PDB file of N, CA and C in Angstrom:
ATOM      1  N   MET A 145       1.402  39.764   1.845  1.00  0.00           N
ATOM      2  CA  MET A 145       1.613  38.355   2.033  1.00  0.00           C
ATOM      3  C   MET A 145       2.636  37.852   1.987  1.00  0.00           C
ATOM      4  N   SER A 146       3.235  37.130   2.791  1.00  0.00           N
ATOM      5  CA  SER A 146       4.558  36.880   2.315  1.00  0.00           C
ATOM      6  C   SER A 146       4.661  35.242   1.499  1.00  0.00           C
ATOM      7  N   ALA A 147       5.528  34.818   1.431  1.00  0.00           N
ATOM      8  CA  ALA A 147       5.938  33.831   0.637  1.00  0.00           C
ATOM      9  C   ALA A 147       5.468  32.861   1.208  1.00  0.00           C
ATOM     10  N   GLU A 148       5.678  32.353   2.553  1.00  0.00           N
ATOM     11  CA  GLU A 148       5.113  31.243   3.341  1.00  0.00           C
ATOM     12  C   GLU A 148       3.701  31.416   3.118  1.00  0.00           C
ATOM     13  N   ASP A 149       3.170  32.452   3.129  1.00  0.00           N
ATOM     14  CA  ASP A 149       1.345  32.226   3.251  1.00  0.00           C
ATOM     15  C   ASP A 149       1.071  32.175   1.824  1.00  0.00           C
ATOM     16  N   THR A 150       1.756  32.459   0.713  1.00  0.00           N
ATOM     17  CA  THR A 150       1.508  32.856  -0.808  1.00  0.00           C
ATOM     18  C   THR A 150       1.950  30.376  -0.889  1.00  0.00           C
ATOM     19  N   VAL A 151       2.692  29.896   0.009  1.00  0.00           N
ATOM     20  CA  VAL A 151       2.680  28.718  -0.249  1.00  0.00           C
ATOM     21  C   VAL A 151       1.681  27.855   0.356  1.00  0.00           C
ATOM     22  N   ARG A 152       1.268  28.568   1.593  1.00  0.00           N
ATOM     23  CA  ARG A 152       0.291  27.652   2.053  1.00  0.00           C
ATOM     24  C   ARG A 152      -0.635  27.851   1.584  1.00  0.00           C
ATOM     25  N   SER A 153      -1.132  28.658   0.724  1.00  0.00           N
ATOM     26  CA  SER A 153      -2.365  29.077   0.160  1.00  0.00           C
ATOM     27  C   SER A 153      -2.620  28.448  -1.277  1.00  0.00           C
ATOM     28  N   GLU A 154      -1.305  27.862  -1.577  1.00  0.00           N
ATOM     29  CA  GLU A 154      -1.546  27.372  -2.943  1.00  0.00           C
ATOM     30  C   GLU A 154      -1.683  25.673  -2.615  1.00  0.00           C
ATOM     31  N   VAL A 155      -1.131  25.063  -1.284  1.00  0.00           N
ATOM     32  CA  VAL A 155      -0.916  24.259  -0.836  1.00  0.00           C
ATOM     33  C   VAL A 155      -2.312  23.865  -0.822  1.00  0.00           C
ATOM     34  N   THR A 156      -3.258  24.236   0.090  1.00  0.00           N
ATOM     35  CA  THR A 156      -4.598  24.647   0.353  1.00  0.00           C
ATOM     36  C   THR A 156      -5.296  24.507  -0.961  1.00  0.00           C
ATOM     37  N   ILE A 157      -5.417  25.188  -1.878  1.00  0.00           N
ATOM     38  CA  ILE A 157      -6.216  24.928  -3.349  1.00  0.00           C
ATOM     39  C   ILE A 157      -5.407  23.633  -3.591  1.00  0.00           C
ATOM     40  N   SER A 158      -4.231  23.941  -4.476  1.00  0.00           N
ATOM     41  CA  SER A 158      -3.864  22.685  -5.168  1.00  0.00           C
ATOM     42  C   SER A 158      -3.265  21.555  -4.605  1.00  0.00           C
ATOM     43  N   GLY A 159      -3.139  21.543  -3.565  1.00  0.00           N
ATOM     44  CA  GLY A 159      -2.073  20.532  -2.983  1.00  0.00           C
ATOM     45  C   GLY A 159      -3.118  19.241  -2.479  1.00  0.00           C
ATOM     46  N   GLU A 160      -4.160  19.741  -2.092  1.00  0.00           N
ATOM     47  CA  GLU A 160      -5.320  18.985  -1.222  1.00  0.00           C
ATOM     48  C   GLU A 160      -5.371  18.022  -2.128  1.00  0.00           C
ATOM     49  N   ASN A 161      -5.915  18.254  -3.516  1.00  0.00           N
ATOM     50  CA  ASN A 161      -6.098  17.070  -4.106  1.00  0.00           C
ATOM     51  C   ASN A 161      -4.847  16.138  -4.414  1.00  0.00           C
ATOM     52  N   ASP A 162      -3.640  16.582  -4.060  1.00  0.00           N
ATOM     53  CA  ASP A 162      -2.382  15.662  -4.370  1.00  0.00           C
ATOM     54  C   ASP A 162      -2.475  15.058  -3.059  1.00  0.00           C
ATOM     55  N   LEU A 163      -2.629  15.517  -2.031  1.00  0.00           N
ATOM     56  CA  LEU A 163      -2.467  14.961  -0.594  1.00  0.00           C
ATOM     57  C   LEU A 163      -3.311  13.853  -0.878  1.00  0.00           C
ATOM     58  N   VAL A 164      -4.710  14.088  -1.396  1.00  0.00           N
ATOM     59  CA  VAL A 164      -5.734  13.231  -1.143  1.00  0.00           C
ATOM     60  C   VAL A 164      -5.448  12.245  -2.278  1.00  0.00           C
ATOM     61  N   GLN A 165      -4.924  12.199  -3.298  1.00  0.00           N
ATOM     62  CA  GLN A 165      -4.372  11.538  -4.090  1.00  0.00           C
ATOM     63  C   GLN A 165      -3.188  10.656  -3.729  1.00  0.00           C
ATOM     64  N   ALA A 166      -2.239  11.046  -2.778  1.00  0.00           N
ATOM     65  CA  ALA A 166      -1.065  10.364  -2.481  1.00  0.00           C
ATOM     66  C   ALA A 166      -1.892   9.627  -1.479  1.00  0.00           C
ATOM     67  N   ILE A 167      -2.638   9.704  -0.400  1.00  0.00           N
ATOM     68  CA  ILE A 167      -3.243   8.938   0.430  1.00  0.00           C
ATOM     69  C   ILE A 167      -3.868   7.692   0.044  1.00  0.00           C
ATOM     70  N   ARG A 168      -4.774   8.284  -1.091  1.00  0.00           N
ATOM     71  CA  ARG A 168      -5.033   7.229  -2.110  1.00  0.00           C
ATOM     72  C   ARG A 168      -4.345   5.891  -2.384  1.00  0.00           C
ATOM     73  N   GLN A 169      -3.418   6.778  -3.174  1.00  0.00           N
ATOM     74  CA  GLN A 169      -2.300   6.044  -4.035  1.00  0.00           C
ATOM     75  C   GLN A 169      -1.742   4.822  -2.537  1.00  0.00           C
ATOM     76  N   SER A 170      -1.412   5.605  -1.313  1.00  0.00           N
ATOM     77  CA  SER A 170      -0.682   4.825  -0.568  1.00  0.00           C
ATOM     78  C   SER A 170      -1.370   3.573   0.169  1.00  0.00           C
ATOM     79  N   THR A 171      -2.863   3.916   0.040  1.00  0.00           N
ATOM     80  CA  THR A 171      -3.600   3.006   0.770  1.00  0.00           C
ATOM     81  C   THR A 171      -3.996   2.086  -0.480  1.00  0.00           C
ATOM     82  N   GLN A 172      -4.269   2.174  -1.437  1.00  0.00           N
ATOM     83  CA  GLN A 172      -4.248   1.024  -2.205  1.00  0.00           C
ATOM     84  C   GLN A 172      -3.093   0.116  -2.623  1.00  0.00           C
ATOM     85  N   THR A 173      -1.685   0.518  -2.763  1.00  0.00           N
ATOM     86  CA  THR A 173      -0.395  -0.129  -2.582  1.00  0.00           C
ATOM     87  C   THR A 173      -0.348  -0.958  -1.333  1.00  0.00           C
ATOM     88  N   ASN A 174      -0.904  -0.302  -0.357  1.00  0.00           N
ATOM     89  CA  ASN A 174      -0.376  -1.189   0.653  1.00  0.00           C
ATOM     90  C   ASN A 174      -1.664  -2.146   1.036  1.00  0.00           C
ATOM     91  N   THR A 175      -2.857  -2.106   0.628  1.00  0.00           N
ATOM     92  CA  THR A 175      -4.098  -3.028   0.407  1.00  0.00           C
ATOM     93  C   THR A 175      -3.419  -3.818  -0.699  1.00  0.00           C
ATOM     94  N   ALA A 176      -2.830  -3.653  -1.845  1.00  0.00           N
ATOM     95  CA  ALA A 176      -2.440  -4.876  -2.732  1.00  0.00           C
ATOM     96  C   ALA A 176      -1.180  -5.558  -2.246  1.00  0.00           C
ATOM     97  N   ARG A 177      -0.238  -5.011  -1.201  1.00  0.00           N
ATOM     98  CA  ARG A 177       0.795  -5.777  -0.582  1.00  0.00           C
ATOM     99  C   ARG A 177       0.213  -6.711   0.333  1.00  0.00           C
ATOM    100  N   ALA A 178      -0.848  -6.300   1.157  1.00  0.00           N
ATOM    101  CA  ALA A 178      -1.378  -7.045   2.236  1.00  0.00           C
ATOM    102  C   ALA A 178      -2.258  -8.418   1.532  1.00  0.00           C
ATOM    103  N   GLY A 179      -2.814  -8.237   0.371  1.00  0.00           N
ATOM    104  CA  GLY A 179      -3.463  -9.048  -0.181  1.00  0.00           C
ATOM    105  C   GLY A 179      -2.867 -10.358  -1.147  1.00  0.00           C
ATOM    106  N   ASP A 180      -1.447  -9.513  -1.519  1.00  0.00           N
ATOM    107  CA  ASP A 180      -0.355 -10.449  -1.962  1.00  0.00           C
ATOM    108  C   ASP A 180       0.258 -11.088  -0.632  1.00  0.00           C
ATOM    109  N   GLN A 181       0.379 -10.756   0.401  1.00  0.00           N
ATOM    110  CA  GLN A 181       0.953 -11.638   0.928  1.00  0.00           C
ATOM    111  C   GLN A 181       0.094 -12.617   1.809  1.00  0.00           C
ATOM    112  N   ILE A 182      -1.596 -12.169   1.850  1.00  0.00           N
ATOM    113  CA  ILE A 182      -2.409 -13.287   2.309  1.00  0.00           C
ATOM    114  C   ILE A 182      -2.457 -14.908   1.098  1.00  0.00           C
ATOM    115  N   THR A 183      -2.535 -13.849   0.146  1.00  0.00           N
ATOM    116  CA  THR A 183      -2.498 -14.885  -1.346  1.00  0.00           C
ATOM    117  C   THR A 183      -1.234 -16.278  -1.184  1.00  0.00           C
ATOM    118  N   GLN A 184       0.015 -15.538  -0.905  1.00  0.00           N
ATOM    119  CA  GLN A 184       1.155 -16.013  -0.976  1.00  0.00           C
ATOM    120  C   GLN A 184       1.110 -17.349   0.258  1.00  0.00           C
ATOM    121  N   ARG A 185       0.439 -17.076   1.475  1.00  0.00           N
ATOM    122  CA  ARG A 185       0.786 -17.578   2.473  1.00  0.00           C
ATOM    123  C   ARG A 185      -0.688 -18.828   2.440  1.00  0.00           C
ATOM    124  N   ASN A 186      -1.733 -18.458   1.698  1.00  0.00           N
ATOM    125  CA  ASN A 186      -2.195 -19.549   1.263  1.00  0.00           C
ATOM    126  C   ASN A 186      -2.116 -20.457   0.336  1.00  0.00           C
ATOM    127  N   LEU A 187      -1.327 -20.083  -0.521  1.00  0.00           N
ATOM    128  CA  LEU A 187      -0.869 -21.290  -1.630  1.00  0.00           C
ATOM    129  C   LEU A 187       0.249 -21.860  -1.325  1.00  0.00           C
ATOM    130  N   ASP A 188       1.063 -21.237  -0.343  1.00  0.00           N
ATOM    131  CA  ASP A 188       2.055 -22.299   0.094  1.00  0.00           C
ATOM    132  C   ASP A 188       1.791 -23.486   1.449  1.00  0.00           C
ATOM    133  N   ILE A 189       0.456 -23.492   1.458  1.00  0.00           N
ATOM    134  CA  ILE A 189      -0.454 -24.784   2.413  1.00  0.00           C
ATOM    135  C   ILE A 189      -0.393 -26.129   1.545  1.00  0.00           C
ATOM    136  N   GLN A 190       0.103 -26.599   1.860  1.00  0.00           N
ATOM    137  CA  GLN A 190       0.132 -28.322   1.050  1.00  0.00           C
ATOM    138  C   GLN A 190      -1.192 -28.766   1.168  1.00  0.00           C
ATOM    139  N   PRO A 191      -1.679 -29.225   0.704  1.00  0.00           N
ATOM    140  CA  PRO A 191      -3.004 -30.352   0.303  1.00  0.00           C
ATOM    141  C   PRO A 191      -2.906 -31.038   1.505  1.00  0.00           C
ATOM    142  N   THR A 192      -3.738 -31.197   2.135  1.00  0.00           N
ATOM    143  CA  THR A 192      -4.231 -32.326   3.127  1.00  0.00           C
ATOM    144  C   THR A 192      -5.123 -32.899   3.547  1.00  0.00           C
ATOM    145  N   ILE A 193      -5.100 -34.131   3.873  1.00  0.00           N
ATOM    146  CA  ILE A 193      -6.462 -34.687   4.016  1.00  0.00           C
ATOM    147  C   ILE A 193      -6.335 -35.462   5.243  1.00  0.00           C
ATOM    148  N   THR A 194      -7.319 -35.590   5.465  1.00  0.00           N
ATOM    149  CA  THR A 194      -7.392 -36.641   7.150  1.00  0.00           C
ATOM    150  C   THR A 194      -8.236 -37.473   7.198  1.00  0.00           C
ATOM    151  N   ILE A 195      -8.187 -39.108   7.276  1.00  0.00           N
ATOM    152  CA  ILE A 195      -9.233 -40.090   7.383  1.00  0.00           C
ATOM    153  C   ILE A 195      -8.781 -41.049   8.198  1.00  0.00           C
ATOM    154  N   ARG A 196      -9.786 -41.774   8.670  1.00  0.00           N
ATOM    155  CA  ARG A 196      -9.467 -42.715  10.189  1.00  0.00           C
ATOM    156  C   ARG A 196      -8.418 -43.638   9.338  1.00  0.00           C
ATOM    157  N   PRO A 197      -7.750 -44.258  10.344  1.00  0.00           N
ATOM    158  CA  PRO A 197      -6.766 -45.127   9.909  1.00  0.00           C
ATOM    159  C   PRO A 197      -7.554 -46.470   9.904  1.00  0.00           C
ATOM    160  N   GLY A 198      -6.755 -46.961   8.629  1.00  0.00           N
ATOM    161  CA  GLY A 198      -7.272 -48.518   7.754  1.00  0.00           C
ATOM    162  C   GLY A 198      -8.458 -48.202   6.967  1.00  0.00           C
ATOM    163  N   ALA A 199      -9.157 -47.153   6.552  1.00  0.00           N
ATOM    164  CA  ALA A 199      -9.861 -46.494   5.552  1.00  0.00           C
ATOM    165  C   ALA A 199      -9.327 -46.998   4.416  1.00  0.00           C
ATOM    166  N   PRO A 200      -9.701 -47.658   3.512  1.00  0.00           N
ATOM    167  CA  PRO A 200      -9.528 -47.839   1.812  1.00  0.00           C
ATOM    168  C   PRO A 200      -9.255 -46.545   1.166  1.00  0.00           C
ATOM    169  N   VAL A 201      -8.227 -46.568   0.411  1.00  0.00           N
ATOM    170  CA  VAL A 201      -8.084 -44.925  -0.219  1.00  0.00           C
ATOM    171  C   VAL A 201      -8.047 -45.654  -1.704  1.00  0.00           C
ATOM    172  N   ARG A 202      -8.541 -44.895  -2.661  1.00  0.00           N
ATOM    173  CA  ARG A 202      -8.063 -45.015  -4.030  1.00  0.00           C
ATOM    174  C   ARG A 202      -7.544 -43.531  -4.506  1.00  0.00           C
ATOM    175  N   VAL A 203      -6.432 -43.588  -5.202  1.00  0.00           N
ATOM    176  CA  VAL A 203      -5.862 -42.309  -5.550  1.00  0.00           C
ATOM    177  C   VAL A 203      -5.633 -42.685  -7.050  1.00  0.00           C
ATOM    178  N   MET A 204      -5.827 -41.577  -7.570  1.00  0.00           N
ATOM    179  CA  MET A 204      -5.858 -41.472  -9.330  1.00  0.00           C
ATOM    180  C   MET A 204      -4.625 -40.430  -9.351  1.00  0.00           C
ATOM    181  N   VAL A 205      -3.641 -40.779 -10.350  1.00  0.00           N
ATOM    182  CA  VAL A 205      -2.182 -39.693 -10.320  1.00  0.00           C
ATOM    183  C   VAL A 205      -2.427 -39.621 -11.736  1.00  0.00           C
ATOM    184  N   THR A 206      -1.877 -38.385 -12.342  1.00  0.00           N
ATOM    185  CA  THR A 206      -1.714 -37.986 -13.994  1.00  0.00           C
ATOM    186  C   THR A 206       0.002 -38.375 -13.784  1.00  0.00           C
ATOM    187  N   ARG A 207       0.756 -38.446 -13.079  1.00  0.00           N
ATOM    188  CA  ARG A 207       2.035 -38.714 -12.958  1.00  0.00           C
ATOM    189  C   ARG A 207       2.882 -39.645 -12.191  1.00  0.00           C
ATOM    190  N   ASP A 208       3.897 -40.312 -12.224  1.00  0.00           N
ATOM    191  CA  ASP A 208       4.636 -40.959 -11.764  1.00  0.00           C
ATOM    192  C   ASP A 208       4.580 -40.217 -10.317  1.00  0.00           C
ATOM    193  N   LEU A 209       3.798 -41.091  -8.903  1.00  0.00           N
ATOM    194  CA  LEU A 209       4.009 -40.840  -7.992  1.00  0.00           C
ATOM    195  C   LEU A 209       5.072 -41.733  -6.918  1.00  0.00           C
ATOM    196  N   ILE A 210       6.487 -41.602  -6.209  1.00  0.00           N
ATOM    197  CA  ILE A 210       7.408 -42.296  -5.488  1.00  0.00           C
ATOM    198  C   ILE A 210       6.966 -42.124  -4.181  1.00  0.00           C
ATOM    199  N   LEU A 211       6.713 -43.253  -3.526  1.00  0.00           N
ATOM    200  CA  LEU A 211       6.521 -43.332  -2.201  1.00  0.00           C
ATOM    201  C   LEU A 211       7.680 -44.088  -1.037  1.00  0.00           C
ATOM    202  N   ALA A 212       8.112 -43.838  -0.226  1.00  0.00           N
ATOM    203  CA  ALA A 212       9.132 -44.631   0.265  1.00  0.00           C
ATOM    204  C   ALA A 212       8.067 -46.112   1.101  1.00  0.00           C
ATOM    205  N   PRO A 213       9.173 -46.690   1.006  1.00  0.00           N
ATOM    206  CA  PRO A 213       8.810 -47.937   1.706  1.00  0.00           C
ATOM    207  C   PRO A 213       8.347 -47.937   3.030  1.00  0.00           C
ATOM    208  N   TRP A 214       7.033 -48.408   3.366  1.00  0.00           N
ATOM    209  CA  TRP A 214       6.543 -47.971   4.680  1.00  0.00           C
ATOM    210  C   TRP A 214       7.082 -48.936   5.449  1.00  0.00           C
ATOM    211  N   ARG A 215       7.682 -48.342   7.120  1.00  0.00           N
ATOM    212  CA  ARG A 215       7.637 -49.175   7.942  1.00  0.00           C
ATOM    213  C   ARG A 215       7.236 -49.294   9.166  1.00  0.00           C
ATOM    214  N   GLY A 216       7.064 -50.404   9.486  1.00  0.00           N
ATOM    215  CA  GLY A 216       6.110 -50.781  11.048  1.00  0.00           C
ATOM    216  C   GLY A 216       6.919 -49.779  11.997  1.00  0.00           C
ATOM    217  N   ARG A 217       5.986 -49.678  13.276  1.00  0.00           N
ATOM    218  CA  ARG A 217       6.637 -49.184  14.445  1.00  0.00           C
ATOM    219  C   ARG A 217       7.735 -50.137  14.910  1.00  0.00           C
ATOM    220  N   ALA A 218       8.655 -49.729  15.427  1.00  0.00           N
ATOM    221  CA  ALA A 218       9.290 -50.934  15.932  1.00  0.00           C
ATOM    222  C   ALA A 218       9.288 -51.100  17.375  1.00  0.00           C
ATOM    223  N   SER A 219       9.358 -52.159  17.274  1.00  0.00           N
ATOM    224  CA  SER A 219       8.619 -53.242  18.777  1.00  0.00           C
ATOM    225  C   SER A 219      10.059 -53.278  19.690  1.00  0.00           C
TER     226      SER A 219
END
């Protein structure tokens, strides 16, 4: 048996588990990264509420809310 055959047989016997573990670990890492990216993308979305024009709105805040003066459309 040559050295190459010995290495191949060892890889087949003991390396298969290492290969499976490497594939599993890589899959877990890639899945975790994808999940992190999706979560981060969704966290970056600002809250948005759409209401009809002229609808009365009540807003309760726990901190000071600074609003820019409203300017109507230029005529």
